[in-house]
Amino acid sequence: MKNQLSILVIILIQINCFSQAPNISYQTPQNYVVGAAITPLSPSNTGGAIPAIGYGQVTTFAGTGLQGSADGAANTASFRYPAGIGLDSDGNVYVSEQGNVKVRKITPAGIVSTLAGNGTTGFANGMGSNASFNNLIGLTVDASGNVYVSDSYNYRIRKIDPLGMVSTYAGSGLQGVFNGNSANAGFYGAAGLACDASGNVYVSEYGSMKIRKITPSGMVSTLAGNGSAAATDGPGAAASFNNPWGMAVDANGNLYVADISNQKIRKITPSGEVSTFAGSGSLASTDGTGTLASFYLPYGLAFDSTGNLYVSEAYKIRKITPSGVVTTLVELAGSPDGSQNALAYDPSGYLYLTGFSQKIFKIALTGYSITPNLPAGLSFDATTGVISGNPLVDSPATTYTISAYNNSGQSTATIVISTSTLGTSTPQLKKLTLYPNPTTSVLHFEQPDNEIFKKIVLTDLAGKKVIEEDGNADQMNVEQLAPGCYIVKVMSQDNVYVNKFTKE
């Protein structure tokens, strides 16, 4: 009983550590000397724990990069044009494939299997490999672990239960925009899918330019869109879209749509009112707030646990805060995975995305980030937030913004850092107290309270370096020097102490 209570206490402590946002700070300002290794600077965090993962780091979750349909371990499995992606509450990842015409499952341990589909184009319901599809695109997962896929060329929405049983959820198989009960409904170019907390399934149609809704009782209706290729906001039937695709639902039941050809992110309330959440409509990729930002072919959407919306576009993953501030999370330039990426959020702190290089990727959403880049020679550890290194160039006082992320939120701190060459006239240049002066052998330095000396440099009056020593020393043996006048410079982290002495 005592052991069980101890385990429970440990679990509760771990949960509490990660259930609050971080609260970080740094000692600032910091003045570093070029050529001197700095004492690593660590953040202070009085908030929730920050996982030691590099924020924004992209890694391969599954797939060799070769086209195929091999099941097995993540690093040996293969895919053929993965399209849609989603997660269940157990952390299993599901992927719809256009090329293999299958739905694949990847466990948290990285084991890939085929949930449904025999790999041939067709239409058949049934268990697992007895089923067939035709041009699978979107995928979503409901709270019970049921997987829904948009079977575009069969003009149907298919449902796959956790055991792999495939059925038709909605659609008669006739192409068209027909509302009504699920058996008689029709779809036209079904693409993206999303599911809300009430069990409603939403379908974006690139063929009809409309957003459809399927209730848990199987009634199909048009939530928004008048069928014209335009960008009109307003009540459902008056609004318009132009190639709507990826979708995601927020905690309040609002539906967000990646409106590809309008270069906008649209918002639809549960009553069907359509507005523009972000995007100017210009074909660009500019950060900003709301309609001052721009997108370049936005495709996939996913919300995280704190209400941030992630958008995949051509060669970038963008992030939109609940207040509409748009930033760039990561760039995917130079990769075949730089476009047409479906997104899914994992509450453990990752964003999953499909890629046309036949891989499934994941992006870390916890850890640290810094902007702008530090001066050359200094490095920033995105897993710990520690600044270290040896500055190589002079840099004026610059304000750096450091953010820390965990699954409960983020914290931002600023720090001012400057770097300067030894001996330059800076506000941190101070007189060094030394003795005896003159000296014949050992020169002693008076070390101010709370100062740690890091380097000692001795030059002649022409500035030529004679001796250089690293370490926290308060004396130097100068017995070997020729008689004459010299300048000694002692560096701490924040100051440079200078004076002249005579060697007899």
Short mmCIF file of N, CA and C in Angstrom, two decimals, residues 48 61 76 105 215 257 365 407-408 456:
data_model
loop_
_atom_site.label_atom_id
_atom_site.label_comp_id
_atom_site.label_asym_id
_atom_site.label_seq_id
_atom_site.Cartn_x
_atom_site.Cartn_y
_atom_site.Cartn_z
N GLY A 48 6.27 25.63 -15.06
CA GLY A 48 6.22 24.22 -15.40
C GLY A 48 7.48 23.75 -16.11
N PHE A 61 9.55 10.23 -38.56
CA PHE A 61 8.85 9.33 -37.66
C PHE A 61 8.73 7.94 -38.28
N THR A 76 11.92 0.81 -41.51
CA THR A 76 11.95 -0.08 -42.68
C THR A 76 10.63 -0.08 -43.44
N LYS A 105 -1.54 2.39 -40.10
CA LYS A 105 -1.53 2.70 -38.68
C LYS A 105 -0.10 2.61 -38.17
N THR A 215 -23.84 14.98 -39.34
CA THR A 215 -24.12 14.82 -37.91
C THR A 215 -23.95 13.36 -37.50
N VAL A 257 -10.55 26.64 -41.96
CA VAL A 257 -10.35 26.04 -43.28
C VAL A 257 -9.16 26.68 -43.97
N LEU A 365 7.28 20.58 -30.56
CA LEU A 365 6.62 21.83 -30.19
C LEU A 365 6.95 22.25 -28.76
N ASN A 407 3.67 21.75 -22.92
CA ASN A 407 2.33 21.46 -23.43
C ASN A 407 1.23 22.31 -22.80
N SER A 408 1.60 23.12 -21.80
CA SER A 408 0.62 23.99 -21.16
C SER A 408 0.74 25.44 -21.58
N ILE A 456 43.82 36.37 -18.77
CA ILE A 456 44.83 37.41 -18.52
C ILE A 456 45.66 37.53 -19.79
#
